[in-house]
Each structure stands twice: as C-alpha cells, then as structure tokens.
Tab-separated table of C-alpha atoms and ligand atoms in Angstrom:
chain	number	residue	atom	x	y	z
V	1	UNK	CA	-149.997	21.823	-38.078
V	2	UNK	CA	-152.632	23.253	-40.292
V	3	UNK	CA	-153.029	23.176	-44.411
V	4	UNK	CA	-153.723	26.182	-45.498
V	5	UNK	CA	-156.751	25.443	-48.404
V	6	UNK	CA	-159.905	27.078	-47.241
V	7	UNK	CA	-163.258	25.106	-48.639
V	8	UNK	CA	-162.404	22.243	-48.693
V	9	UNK	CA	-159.498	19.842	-49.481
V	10	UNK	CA	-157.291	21.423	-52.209
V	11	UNK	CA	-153.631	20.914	-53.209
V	12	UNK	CA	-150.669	21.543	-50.753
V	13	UNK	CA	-147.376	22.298	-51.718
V	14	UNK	CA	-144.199	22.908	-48.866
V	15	UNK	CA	-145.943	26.552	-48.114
V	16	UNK	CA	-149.033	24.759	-46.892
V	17	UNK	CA	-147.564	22.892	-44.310
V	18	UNK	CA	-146.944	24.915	-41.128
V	19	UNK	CA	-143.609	22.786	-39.415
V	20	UNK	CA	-143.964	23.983	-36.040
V	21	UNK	CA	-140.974	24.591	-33.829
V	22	UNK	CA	-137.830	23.306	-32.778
V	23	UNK	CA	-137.980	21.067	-30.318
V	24	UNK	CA	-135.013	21.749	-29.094
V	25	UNK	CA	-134.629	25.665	-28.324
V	26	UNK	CA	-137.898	26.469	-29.964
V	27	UNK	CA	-136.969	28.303	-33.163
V	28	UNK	CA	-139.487	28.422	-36.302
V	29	UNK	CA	-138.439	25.392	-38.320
V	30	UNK	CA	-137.560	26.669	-42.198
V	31	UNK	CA	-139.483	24.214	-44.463
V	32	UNK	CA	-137.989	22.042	-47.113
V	33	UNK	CA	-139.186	19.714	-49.866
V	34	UNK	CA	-141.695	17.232	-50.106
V	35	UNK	CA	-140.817	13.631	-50.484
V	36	UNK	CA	-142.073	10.270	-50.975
V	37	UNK	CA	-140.300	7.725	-49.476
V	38	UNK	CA	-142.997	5.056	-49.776
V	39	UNK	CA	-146.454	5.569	-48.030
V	40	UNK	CA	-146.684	8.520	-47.067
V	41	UNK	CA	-145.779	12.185	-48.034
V	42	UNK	CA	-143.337	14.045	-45.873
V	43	UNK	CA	-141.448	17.771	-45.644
V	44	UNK	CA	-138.141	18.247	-45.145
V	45	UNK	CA	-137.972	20.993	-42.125
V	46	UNK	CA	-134.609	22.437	-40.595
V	47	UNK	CA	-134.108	24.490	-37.627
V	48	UNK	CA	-132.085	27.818	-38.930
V	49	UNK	CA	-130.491	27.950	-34.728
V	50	UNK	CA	-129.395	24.605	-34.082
V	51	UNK	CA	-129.297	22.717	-37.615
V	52	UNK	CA	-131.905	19.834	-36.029
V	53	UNK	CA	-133.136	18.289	-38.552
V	54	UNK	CA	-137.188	16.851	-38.714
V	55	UNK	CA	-139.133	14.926	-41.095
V	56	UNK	CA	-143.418	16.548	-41.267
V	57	UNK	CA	-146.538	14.418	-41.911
V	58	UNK	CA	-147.569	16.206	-44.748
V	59	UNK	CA	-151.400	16.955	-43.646
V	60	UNK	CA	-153.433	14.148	-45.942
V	61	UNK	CA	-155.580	11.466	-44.916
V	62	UNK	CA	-154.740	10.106	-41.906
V	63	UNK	CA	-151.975	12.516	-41.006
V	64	UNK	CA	-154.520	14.825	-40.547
V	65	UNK	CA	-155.596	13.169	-37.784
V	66	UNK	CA	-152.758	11.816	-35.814
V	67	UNK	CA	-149.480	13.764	-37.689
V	68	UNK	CA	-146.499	12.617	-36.526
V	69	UNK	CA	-143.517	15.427	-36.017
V	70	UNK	CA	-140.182	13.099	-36.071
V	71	UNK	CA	-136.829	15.127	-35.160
V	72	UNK	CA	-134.098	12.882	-36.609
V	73	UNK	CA	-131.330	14.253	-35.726
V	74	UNK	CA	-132.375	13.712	-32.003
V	75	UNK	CA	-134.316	10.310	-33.358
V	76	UNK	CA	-137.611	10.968	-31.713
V	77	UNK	CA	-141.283	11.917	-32.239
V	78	UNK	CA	-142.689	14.891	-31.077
V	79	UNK	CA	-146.629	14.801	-29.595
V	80	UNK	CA	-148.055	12.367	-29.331
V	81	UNK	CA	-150.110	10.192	-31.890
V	82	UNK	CA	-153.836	9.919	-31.563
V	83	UNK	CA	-153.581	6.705	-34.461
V	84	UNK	CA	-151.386	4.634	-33.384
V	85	UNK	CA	-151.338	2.222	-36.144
V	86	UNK	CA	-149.821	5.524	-37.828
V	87	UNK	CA	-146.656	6.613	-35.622
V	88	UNK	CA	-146.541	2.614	-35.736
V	89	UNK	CA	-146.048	2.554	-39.570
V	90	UNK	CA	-144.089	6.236	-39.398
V	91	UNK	CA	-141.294	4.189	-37.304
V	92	UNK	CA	-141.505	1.078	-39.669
V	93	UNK	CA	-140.344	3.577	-42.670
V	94	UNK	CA	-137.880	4.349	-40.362
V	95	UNK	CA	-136.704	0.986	-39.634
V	96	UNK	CA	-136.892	-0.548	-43.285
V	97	UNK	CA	-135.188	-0.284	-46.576
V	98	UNK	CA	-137.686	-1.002	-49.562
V	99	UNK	CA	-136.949	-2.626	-52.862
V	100	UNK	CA	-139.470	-0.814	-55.287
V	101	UNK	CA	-140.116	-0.398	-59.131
V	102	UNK	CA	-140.934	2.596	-59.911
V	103	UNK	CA	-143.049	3.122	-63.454
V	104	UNK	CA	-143.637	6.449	-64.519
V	105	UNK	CA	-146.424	6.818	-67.124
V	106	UNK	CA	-147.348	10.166	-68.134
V	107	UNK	CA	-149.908	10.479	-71.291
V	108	UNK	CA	-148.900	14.296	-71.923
V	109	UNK	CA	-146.920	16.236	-71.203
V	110	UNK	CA	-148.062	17.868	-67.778
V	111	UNK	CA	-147.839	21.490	-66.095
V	112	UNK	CA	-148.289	22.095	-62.678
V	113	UNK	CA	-148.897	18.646	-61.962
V	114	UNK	CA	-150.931	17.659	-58.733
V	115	UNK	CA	-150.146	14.100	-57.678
V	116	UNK	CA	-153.054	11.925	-56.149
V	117	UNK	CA	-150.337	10.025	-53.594
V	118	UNK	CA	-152.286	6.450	-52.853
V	119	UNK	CA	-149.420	4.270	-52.034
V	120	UNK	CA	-150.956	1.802	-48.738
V	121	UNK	CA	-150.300	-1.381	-47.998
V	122	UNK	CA	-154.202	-1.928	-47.141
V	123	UNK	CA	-156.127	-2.006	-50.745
V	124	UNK	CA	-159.152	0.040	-49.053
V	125	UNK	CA	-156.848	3.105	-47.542
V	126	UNK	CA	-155.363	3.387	-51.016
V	127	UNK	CA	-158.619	2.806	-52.880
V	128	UNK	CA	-160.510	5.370	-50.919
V	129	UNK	CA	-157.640	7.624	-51.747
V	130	UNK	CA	-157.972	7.327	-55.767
V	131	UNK	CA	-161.919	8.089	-54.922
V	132	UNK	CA	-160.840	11.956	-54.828
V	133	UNK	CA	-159.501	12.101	-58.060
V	134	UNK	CA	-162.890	13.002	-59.850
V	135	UNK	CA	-163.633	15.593	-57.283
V	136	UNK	CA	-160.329	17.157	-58.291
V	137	UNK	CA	-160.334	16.748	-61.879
V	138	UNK	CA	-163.887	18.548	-61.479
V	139	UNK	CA	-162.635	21.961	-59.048
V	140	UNK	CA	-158.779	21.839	-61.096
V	141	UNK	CA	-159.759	20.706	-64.635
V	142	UNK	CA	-156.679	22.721	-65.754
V	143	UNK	CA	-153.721	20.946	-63.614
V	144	UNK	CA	-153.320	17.307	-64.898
V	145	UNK	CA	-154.236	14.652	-62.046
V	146	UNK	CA	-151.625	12.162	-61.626
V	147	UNK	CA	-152.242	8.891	-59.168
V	148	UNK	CA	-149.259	6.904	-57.785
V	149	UNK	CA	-150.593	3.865	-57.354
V	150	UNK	CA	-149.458	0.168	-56.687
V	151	UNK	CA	-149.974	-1.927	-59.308
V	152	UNK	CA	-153.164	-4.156	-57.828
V	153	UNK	CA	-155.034	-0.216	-58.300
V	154	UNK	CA	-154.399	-0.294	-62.152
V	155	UNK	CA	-157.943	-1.418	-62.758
V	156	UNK	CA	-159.136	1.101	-60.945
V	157	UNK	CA	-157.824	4.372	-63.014
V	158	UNK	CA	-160.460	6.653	-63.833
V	159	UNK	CA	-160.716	8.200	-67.047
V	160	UNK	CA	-159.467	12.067	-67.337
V	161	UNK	CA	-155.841	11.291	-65.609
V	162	UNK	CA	-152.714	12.413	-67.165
V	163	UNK	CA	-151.152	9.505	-66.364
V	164	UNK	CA	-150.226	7.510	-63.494
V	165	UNK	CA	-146.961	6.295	-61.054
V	166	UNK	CA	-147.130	2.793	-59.999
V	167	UNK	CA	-144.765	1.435	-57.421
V	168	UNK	CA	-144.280	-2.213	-57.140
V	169	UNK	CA	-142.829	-3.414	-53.614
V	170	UNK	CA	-140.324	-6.555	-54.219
V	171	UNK	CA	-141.489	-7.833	-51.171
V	172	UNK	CA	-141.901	-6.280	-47.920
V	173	UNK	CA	-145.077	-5.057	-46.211
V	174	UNK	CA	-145.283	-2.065	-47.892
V	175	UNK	CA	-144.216	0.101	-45.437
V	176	UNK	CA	-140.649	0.391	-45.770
V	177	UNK	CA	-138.859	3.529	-46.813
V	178	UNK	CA	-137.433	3.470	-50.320
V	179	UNK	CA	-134.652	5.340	-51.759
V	180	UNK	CA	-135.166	4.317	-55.520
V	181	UNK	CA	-139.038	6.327	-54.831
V	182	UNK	CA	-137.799	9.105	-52.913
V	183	UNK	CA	-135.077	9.901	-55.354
V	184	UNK	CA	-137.381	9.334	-58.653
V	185	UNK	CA	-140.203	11.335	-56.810
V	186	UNK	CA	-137.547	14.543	-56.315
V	187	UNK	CA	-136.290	14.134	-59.551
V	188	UNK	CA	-139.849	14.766	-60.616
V	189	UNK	CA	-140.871	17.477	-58.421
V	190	UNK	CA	-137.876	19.101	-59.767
V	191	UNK	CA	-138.194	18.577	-63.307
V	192	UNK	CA	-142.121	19.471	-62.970
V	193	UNK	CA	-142.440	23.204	-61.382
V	194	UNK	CA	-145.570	23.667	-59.078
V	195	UNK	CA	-146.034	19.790	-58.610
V	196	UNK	CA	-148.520	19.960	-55.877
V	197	UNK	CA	-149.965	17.114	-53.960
V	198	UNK	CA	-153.831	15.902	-53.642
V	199	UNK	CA	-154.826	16.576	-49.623
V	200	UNK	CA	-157.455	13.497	-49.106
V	201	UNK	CA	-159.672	12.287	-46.073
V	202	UNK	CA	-159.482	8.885	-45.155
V	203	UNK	CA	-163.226	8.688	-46.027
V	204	UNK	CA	-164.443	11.192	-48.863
V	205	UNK	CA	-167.748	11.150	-47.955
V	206	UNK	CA	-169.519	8.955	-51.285
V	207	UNK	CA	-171.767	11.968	-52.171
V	208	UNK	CA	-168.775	12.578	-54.068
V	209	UNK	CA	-167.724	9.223	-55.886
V	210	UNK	CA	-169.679	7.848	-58.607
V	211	UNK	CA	-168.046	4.226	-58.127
V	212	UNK	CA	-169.011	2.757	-61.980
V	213	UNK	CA	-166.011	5.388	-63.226
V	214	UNK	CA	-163.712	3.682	-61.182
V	215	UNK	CA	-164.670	0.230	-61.305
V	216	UNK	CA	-165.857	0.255	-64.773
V	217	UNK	CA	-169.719	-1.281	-63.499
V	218	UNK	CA	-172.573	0.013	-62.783
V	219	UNK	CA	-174.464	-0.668	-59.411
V	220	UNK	CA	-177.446	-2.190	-58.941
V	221	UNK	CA	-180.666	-0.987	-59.098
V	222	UNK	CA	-182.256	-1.088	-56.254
V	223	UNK	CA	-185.754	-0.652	-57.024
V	224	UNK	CA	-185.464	-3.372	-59.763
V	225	UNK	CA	-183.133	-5.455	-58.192
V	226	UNK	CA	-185.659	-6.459	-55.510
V	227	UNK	CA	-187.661	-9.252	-54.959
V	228	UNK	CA	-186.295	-11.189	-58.291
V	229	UNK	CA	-187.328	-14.194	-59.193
V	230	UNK	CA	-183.802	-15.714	-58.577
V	231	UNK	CA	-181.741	-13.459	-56.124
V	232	UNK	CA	-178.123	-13.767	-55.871
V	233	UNK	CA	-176.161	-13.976	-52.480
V	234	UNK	CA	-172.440	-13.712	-52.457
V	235	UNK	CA	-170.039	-14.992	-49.842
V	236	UNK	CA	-166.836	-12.595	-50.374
V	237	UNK	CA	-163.900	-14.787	-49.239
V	238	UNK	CA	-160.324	-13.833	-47.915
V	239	UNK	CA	-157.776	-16.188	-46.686
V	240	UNK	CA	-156.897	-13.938	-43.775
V	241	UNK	CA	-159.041	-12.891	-41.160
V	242	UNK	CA	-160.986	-15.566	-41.471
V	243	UNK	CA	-165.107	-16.150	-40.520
V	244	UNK	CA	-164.866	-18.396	-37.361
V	245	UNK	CA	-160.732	-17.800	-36.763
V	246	UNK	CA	-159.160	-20.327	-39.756
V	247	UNK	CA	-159.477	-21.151	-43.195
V	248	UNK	CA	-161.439	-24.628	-42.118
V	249	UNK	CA	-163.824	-22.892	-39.667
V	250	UNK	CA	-164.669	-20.436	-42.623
V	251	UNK	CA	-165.176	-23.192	-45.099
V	252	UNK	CA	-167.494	-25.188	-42.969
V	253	UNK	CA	-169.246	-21.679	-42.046
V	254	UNK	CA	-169.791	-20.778	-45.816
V	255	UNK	CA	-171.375	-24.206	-46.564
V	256	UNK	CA	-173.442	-24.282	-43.697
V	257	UNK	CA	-174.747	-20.575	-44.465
V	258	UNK	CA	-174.976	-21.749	-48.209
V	259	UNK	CA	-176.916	-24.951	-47.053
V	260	UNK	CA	-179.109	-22.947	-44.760
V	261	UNK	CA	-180.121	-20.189	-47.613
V	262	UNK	CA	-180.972	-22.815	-50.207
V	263	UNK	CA	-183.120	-24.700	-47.952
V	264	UNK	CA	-185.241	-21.780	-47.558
V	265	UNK	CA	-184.636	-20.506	-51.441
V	266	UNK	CA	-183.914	-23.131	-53.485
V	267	UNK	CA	-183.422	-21.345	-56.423
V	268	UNK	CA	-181.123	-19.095	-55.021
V	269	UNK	CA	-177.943	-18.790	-57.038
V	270	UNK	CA	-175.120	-18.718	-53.742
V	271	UNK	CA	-171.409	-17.566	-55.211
V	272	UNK	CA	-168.300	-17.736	-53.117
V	273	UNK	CA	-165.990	-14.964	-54.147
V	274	UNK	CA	-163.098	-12.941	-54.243
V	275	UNK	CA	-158.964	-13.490	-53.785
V	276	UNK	CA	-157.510	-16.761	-52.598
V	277	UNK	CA	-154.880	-18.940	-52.885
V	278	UNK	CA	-156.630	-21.248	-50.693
V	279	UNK	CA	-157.545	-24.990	-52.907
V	280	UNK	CA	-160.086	-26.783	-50.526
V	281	UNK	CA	-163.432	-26.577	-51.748
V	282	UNK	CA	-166.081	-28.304	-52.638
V	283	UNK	CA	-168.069	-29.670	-56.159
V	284	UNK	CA	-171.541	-28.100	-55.256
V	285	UNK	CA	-170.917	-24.657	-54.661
V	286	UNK	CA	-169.987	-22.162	-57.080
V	287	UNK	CA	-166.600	-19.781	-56.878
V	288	UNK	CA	-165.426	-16.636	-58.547
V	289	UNK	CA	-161.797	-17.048	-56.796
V	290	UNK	CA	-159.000	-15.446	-58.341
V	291	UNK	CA	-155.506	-15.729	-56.912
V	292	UNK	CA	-154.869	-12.436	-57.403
V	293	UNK	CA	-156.308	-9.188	-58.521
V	294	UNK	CA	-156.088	-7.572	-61.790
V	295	UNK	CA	-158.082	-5.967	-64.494
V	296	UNK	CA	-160.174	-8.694	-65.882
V	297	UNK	CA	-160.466	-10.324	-62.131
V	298	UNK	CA	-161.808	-7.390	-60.576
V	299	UNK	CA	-164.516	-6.232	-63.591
V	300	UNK	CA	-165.747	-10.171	-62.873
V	301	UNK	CA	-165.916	-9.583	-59.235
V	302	UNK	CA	-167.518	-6.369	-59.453
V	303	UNK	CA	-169.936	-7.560	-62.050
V	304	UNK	CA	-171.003	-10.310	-59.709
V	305	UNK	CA	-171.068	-7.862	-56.962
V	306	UNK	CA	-173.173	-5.599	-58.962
V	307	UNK	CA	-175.704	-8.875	-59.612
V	308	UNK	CA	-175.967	-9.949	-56.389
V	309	UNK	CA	-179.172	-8.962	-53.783
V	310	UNK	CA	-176.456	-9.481	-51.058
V	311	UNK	CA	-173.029	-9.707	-50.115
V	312	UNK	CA	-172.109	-11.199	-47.092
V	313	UNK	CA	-168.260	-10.927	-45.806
V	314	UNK	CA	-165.895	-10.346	-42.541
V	315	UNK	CA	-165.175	-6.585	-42.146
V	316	UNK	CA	-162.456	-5.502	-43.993
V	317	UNK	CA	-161.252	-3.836	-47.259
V	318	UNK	CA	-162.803	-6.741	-49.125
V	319	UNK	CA	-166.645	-5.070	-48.040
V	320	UNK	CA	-165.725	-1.693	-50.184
V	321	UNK	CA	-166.302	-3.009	-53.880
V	322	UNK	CA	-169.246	-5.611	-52.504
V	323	UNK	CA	-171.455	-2.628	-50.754
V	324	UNK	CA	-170.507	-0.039	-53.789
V	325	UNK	CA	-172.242	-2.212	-56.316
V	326	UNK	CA	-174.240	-5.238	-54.603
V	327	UNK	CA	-178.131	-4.982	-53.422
V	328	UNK	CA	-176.927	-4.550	-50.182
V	329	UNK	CA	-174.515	-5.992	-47.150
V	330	UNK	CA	-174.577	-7.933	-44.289
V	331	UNK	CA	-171.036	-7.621	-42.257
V	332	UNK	CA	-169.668	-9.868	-40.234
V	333	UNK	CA	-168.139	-7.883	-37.629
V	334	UNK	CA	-165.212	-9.406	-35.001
V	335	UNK	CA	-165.448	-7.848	-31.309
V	336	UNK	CA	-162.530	-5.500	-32.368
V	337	UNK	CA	-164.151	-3.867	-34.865
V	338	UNK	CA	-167.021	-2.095	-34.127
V	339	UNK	CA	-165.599	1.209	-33.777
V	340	UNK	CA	-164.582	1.285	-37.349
V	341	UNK	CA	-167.017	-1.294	-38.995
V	342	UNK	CA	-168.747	1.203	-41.298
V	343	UNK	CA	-165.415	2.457	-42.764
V	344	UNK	CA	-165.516	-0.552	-44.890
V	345	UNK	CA	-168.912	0.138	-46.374
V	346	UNK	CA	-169.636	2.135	-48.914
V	347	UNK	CA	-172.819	4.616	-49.194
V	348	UNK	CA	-174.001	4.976	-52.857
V	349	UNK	CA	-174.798	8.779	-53.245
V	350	UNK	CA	-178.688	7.926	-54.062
V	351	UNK	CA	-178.430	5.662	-50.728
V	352	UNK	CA	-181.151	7.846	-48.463
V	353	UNK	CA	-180.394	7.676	-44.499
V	354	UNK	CA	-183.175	4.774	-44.173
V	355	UNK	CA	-181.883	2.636	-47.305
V	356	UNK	CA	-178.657	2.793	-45.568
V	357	UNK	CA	-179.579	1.346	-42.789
V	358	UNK	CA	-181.552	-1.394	-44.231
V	359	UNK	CA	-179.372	-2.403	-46.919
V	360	UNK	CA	-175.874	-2.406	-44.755
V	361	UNK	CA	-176.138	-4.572	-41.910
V	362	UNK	CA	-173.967	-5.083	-39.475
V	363	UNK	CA	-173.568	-8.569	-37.078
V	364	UNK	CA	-171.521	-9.206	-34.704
V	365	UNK	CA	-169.413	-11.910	-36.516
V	366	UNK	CA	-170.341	-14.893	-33.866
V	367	UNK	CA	-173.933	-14.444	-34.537
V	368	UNK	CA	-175.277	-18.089	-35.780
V	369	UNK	CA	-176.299	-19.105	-39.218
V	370	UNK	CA	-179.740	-19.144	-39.084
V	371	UNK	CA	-180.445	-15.051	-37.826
V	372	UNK	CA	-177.692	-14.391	-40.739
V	373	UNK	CA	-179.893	-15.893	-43.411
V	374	UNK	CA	-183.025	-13.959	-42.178
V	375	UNK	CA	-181.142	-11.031	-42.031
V	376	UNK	CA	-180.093	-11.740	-45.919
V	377	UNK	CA	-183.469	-12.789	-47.236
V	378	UNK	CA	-185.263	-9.904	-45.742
V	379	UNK	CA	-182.951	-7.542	-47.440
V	380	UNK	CA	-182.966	-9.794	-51.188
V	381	UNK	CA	-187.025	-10.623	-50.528
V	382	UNK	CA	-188.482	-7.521	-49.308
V	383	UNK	CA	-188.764	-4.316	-51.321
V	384	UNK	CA	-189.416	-1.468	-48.637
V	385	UNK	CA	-190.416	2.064	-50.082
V	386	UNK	CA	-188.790	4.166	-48.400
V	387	UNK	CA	-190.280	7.339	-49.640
V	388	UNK	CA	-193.927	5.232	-47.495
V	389	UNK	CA	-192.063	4.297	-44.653
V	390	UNK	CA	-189.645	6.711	-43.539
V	391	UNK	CA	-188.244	8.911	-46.398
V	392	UNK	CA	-188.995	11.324	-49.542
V	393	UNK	CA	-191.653	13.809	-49.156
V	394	UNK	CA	-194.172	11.783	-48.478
V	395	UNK	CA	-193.156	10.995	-44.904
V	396	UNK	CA	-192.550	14.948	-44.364
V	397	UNK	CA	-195.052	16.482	-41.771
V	398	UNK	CA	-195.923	19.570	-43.995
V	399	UNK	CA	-196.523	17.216	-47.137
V	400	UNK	CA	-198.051	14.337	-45.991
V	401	UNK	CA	-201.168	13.263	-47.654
V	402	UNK	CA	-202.647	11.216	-45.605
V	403	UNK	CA	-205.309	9.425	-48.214
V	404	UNK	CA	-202.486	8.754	-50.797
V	405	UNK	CA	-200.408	6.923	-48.146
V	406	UNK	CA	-202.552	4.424	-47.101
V	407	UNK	CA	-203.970	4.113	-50.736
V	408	UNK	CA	-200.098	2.920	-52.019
V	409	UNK	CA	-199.565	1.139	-49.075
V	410	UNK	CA	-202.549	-1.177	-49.575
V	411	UNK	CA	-201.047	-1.383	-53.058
V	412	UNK	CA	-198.395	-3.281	-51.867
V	413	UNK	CA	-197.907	-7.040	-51.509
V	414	UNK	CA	-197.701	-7.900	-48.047
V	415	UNK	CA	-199.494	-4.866	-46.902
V	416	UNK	CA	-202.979	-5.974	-47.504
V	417	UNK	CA	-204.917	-6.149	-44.149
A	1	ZN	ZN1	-133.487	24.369	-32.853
C-alpha cells in the first residue's frame, strides 16, 4: 500500500490509496470512502467477487509505517504490524464505542478542502501532526487547511487556517470508534467536493516548523541566552510516569535536584512546571502548575520554557514544547526508552548538528543528582562557539584560517592559557 504523491507528502484522497487484494480469493479490492471514526483515517474497500468487506489504514503518519489491512467481514487483520502499539489501538476502535462532541468551525466558506486529521490520544503524536500545517498552507496556498483537533490543541492553531474541527471525547481513552464523528465527517466530505486529507510523518523533520507560529513564543536565543547573570532551570512535572516510579519519589527527586543546583548557583531561579493535579508541595520552591491545559496555561508555560537555560523532564510528550523554546534539555530517560528518546525532542531549524548535541542531553533516568546538575550547569554556564569548535566555516578544511582561530579562541573566557 503506496500513496501516490511524488515529492514529498501531499494530499490523498480514496484514489491514492492502493487497497490491495482480497484476502479471500484474491480479487482487486474496489475502493470506497474515507472515514473518520476517531483517530485515525480509514477507506472503505469491497471485494467486487465475494462482497468481503475491509477497512484500509489510510497511508499517514504512523500507518505508513505499520498499516494495518482489517477484513471485517472475516474479522481479522491482514500482515502483519511492524508498530504494534498501532494494530493495538486499530483493534481498540474496534472494540469501543466513543461518546464525542463534534464542533465544526469553518471561518469561510471552503473549496476543495484538505483536512489536517490530528485526533491522538498522546498530546505529542497529535501536536507533531498540526506541525505540517504551515508546510501545506505554503505548497497549497489555494485549498483552505482545516485541522481536527481535540480541544487541549486549540492554543496551538496557527494563523492562515480556514477553520478548525475539534472533537471532545466524553471520557474514554481516546481511542474508541465514534459514530457521531464518522457520520459528521461523511456528511462533510459529501457536502465539500474534493475534501482531501493532509498525509503527515510522525516526525516532520523541524527544518520545516517555525514553533513561535504555533505556540505563539519565540525561542530563546541562544547566543544571548548564555552565561546570564541569573539562569533559569525548569523541572517539567507530570503526574504519570513519574522521576523515580511515584509521585513521592519524584517530589523528593525535584527538591533534592533543586537543593543540589542552588548550592552550587545560588541565584539560580529553579521553577517546577507544567500539568498536575497533584497538591503536595512545598513553600520554598516555585511552581507554574496548571491542572489542565489551555490557552493562557500553555503561553505561561511556553514563556517560561522560552526563559529558561534548561529544562529538565522524564521522556515523554511533555519534552516537545520545553526543547522547542528552552536553552536547552536534559532528558531523563527510563530503560524502555532509548530507542525512541529523541522523538520527544525537538530540533530548532538554526540548531547545527553540534548545538544539538550539546544542548539536548540525554540520561539514563537513574543517573544520580549530582552528574544531572553538572550536566545542567555546563549547558546554562558555558557558551561554546560552535562555528570554533566544530561547526560553520571556520572548522571547514578548505577555509580554515588558522591565525584567526586561535586569535578568537584566546578571546574567550576560559580559553586563556
Ligand atoms: Zn474476494
């Protein structure tokens, strides 16, 4: 199952999607409409012999990866899945009704419309998803871009959209299939001729994304941001997957750390921050904790992100936001993570290869307190140049001049022989 766009991601519509054949007596399946049933996009696909009937992972993010083929007339998959987590969730649509609200919001009236579908119950799937909608406002400025969104994305809307669909779940994990979505989605389709759909990646590479017209903030500098006279360090805190295995173990982790960095810097300004219902803290330490997201919450988290030298946090969804506008990152990385712990990172687009690597750092999330903090002062203290040390032109063998080099580097404070 291939989409059909050459260059590049581009819009798919039922004649992009190649079903395959029966499973049965291995006819060409005829394809139908596209759907949304909740979160993902599917195609309706019939076999013209024997009438089986199949649902098709319309090929978008992470269905392009591990699609999953589902015959239900004969109620089973076909191939196997490379994701599991994704045949996992296919078969929990399958399994579960879904009370939704569905809010349709259109600013104009729209032609052609192509819909950006980010409905995922985990904030950073859907998040990267809404990333692509510049990139496709930019190549189809004449087809008005329309996200469908849950309602925790709102602050998130970039400027340019036609308007957006947000689904709110009453209850549920997000995953279920609902009929009040499908049947408003078809309605649409139908009432909107040439309603295509946005093909993502689950990772649009962030060469791509400029994050301050999503989030409304600008990143740091870097260059300026260095070796302040106060630097910032932020804890990002989430009540699940917690920093030592519970909401105690993280608590007396964060005040250690906090304790720890201040003894070192005492005019450090240490915030703990982010989403939690969680009410045990303490008088000495400063919070930015909302219970839940929402416009004004998430331009005050991002602002702090955006003024803070570091942000430390477990890997997750919760890292996106912190390494798209902070100084830099230092994750905290449990053992069954490390194959995916840079998905939660983002790359600023004037982040070179070397900056990367010194301003995102990964630890394995049992390392103790003290190498943390001298991993996080040497990235808020110490202001590398990277176009010296290992980047820019003056690090490139054919334009290396050799007297200038060793002329700035004595310039520089901690250089001096
Ligand atoms: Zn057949």
């Amino acid at each position: 199952m291939i989409a059909s766009p050459s260059n590049g991601l581009g819009p798919l519509g039922p004649e992009d999607i190649d079903a395959g054949d029966c499973a049965r007596c291995g006819t060409g399946l005829k394809m139908g409409k596209l759907r949304v049933p909740g979160h993902r996009v599917l195609a309706d696909a019939t076999c013209p012999q024997c009438s089986d009937e199949y649902f098709i992972d319309v090929p978008s993010s992470f269905a392009l990866l591990s699609p999953v083929r589902y015959c239900h007339t004969q109620q089973r998959h076909l191939g196997a899945a490379i994701l599991p987590f994704w045949q996992n969730w296919f078969d929990k649509m399958m399994e579960a009704q879904a009370e939704v609200e569905v809010e349709i919001n259109l600013g104009k009236a729209v032609e052609r419309p192509l819909l950006l579908h980010c409905l995922d119950p985990i904030f950073g799937h859907a998040l990267k998803r809404l990333f692509h909608a510049d990139a496709y406002m930019k190549r189809y400025p004449e087809r008005p871009l329309i996200p469908l969104i849950a309602p925790w994305l709102q602050s998130f809307l970039p400027e340019g959209i036609a308007g957006a669909i947000t689904v709110k779940w009453k209850g549920g994990s997000g995953l279920g299939w609902s009929r009040e979505l499908d049947n408003r989605m078809a309605a649409f389709i139908q009432q909107y001729p040439g309603t295509e759909f946005c093909q993502t990646v689950p990772s649009l590479a962030s060469e791509d994304i400029d994050i301050s017209r999503f989030s409304g903030v600008q990143p740091m500098e870097r260059s300026s941001g260095r070796n302040r006279a106060r630097p910032t360090v932020c804890y990002v805190w989430r009540d699940t997957r917690c920093w030592g295995g519970s909401i105690e173990a993280q608590l007396e982790n964060v005040q250690q750390l906090r304790r720890q960095l201040l003894s070192e810097t005492p005019d450090m300004r240490f915030v703990v921050a982010g989403i939690s219902s969680s009410d045990r803290w303490d008088d000495e330490t400063e919070f930015l904790l909302f219970e839940k997201p929402g416009p004004e919450q998430d331009r005050q988290l991002n602002l702090l992100y955006s003024q803070s030298d570091v942000v430390i946090g477990g890997h997750g969804s919760n890292m996106i936001l912190p390494s798209a506008h902070a100084g830099g990152t230092v994750e905290l990385v449990p053992p069954k993570r490390w194959h995916n712990a840079w998905t939660a990172s983002f790359f600023r687009s004037d982040c070179s290869p070397a900056e990367a690597v010194f301003y995102h750092r990964y630890l394995p999330d049992t390392t103790d307190i003290g190498t943390i903090c001298d991993v996080v002062h040497v990235i808020s203290g110490f202001a590398p140049r990277f176009d010296l040390l290992g980047g820019g032109d003056n690090t490139r063998f054919e334009r290396v001049d050799a007297g200038r080099l060793t002329a700035e580097a004595a310039s520089l404070p901690g250089f001096r022989p």
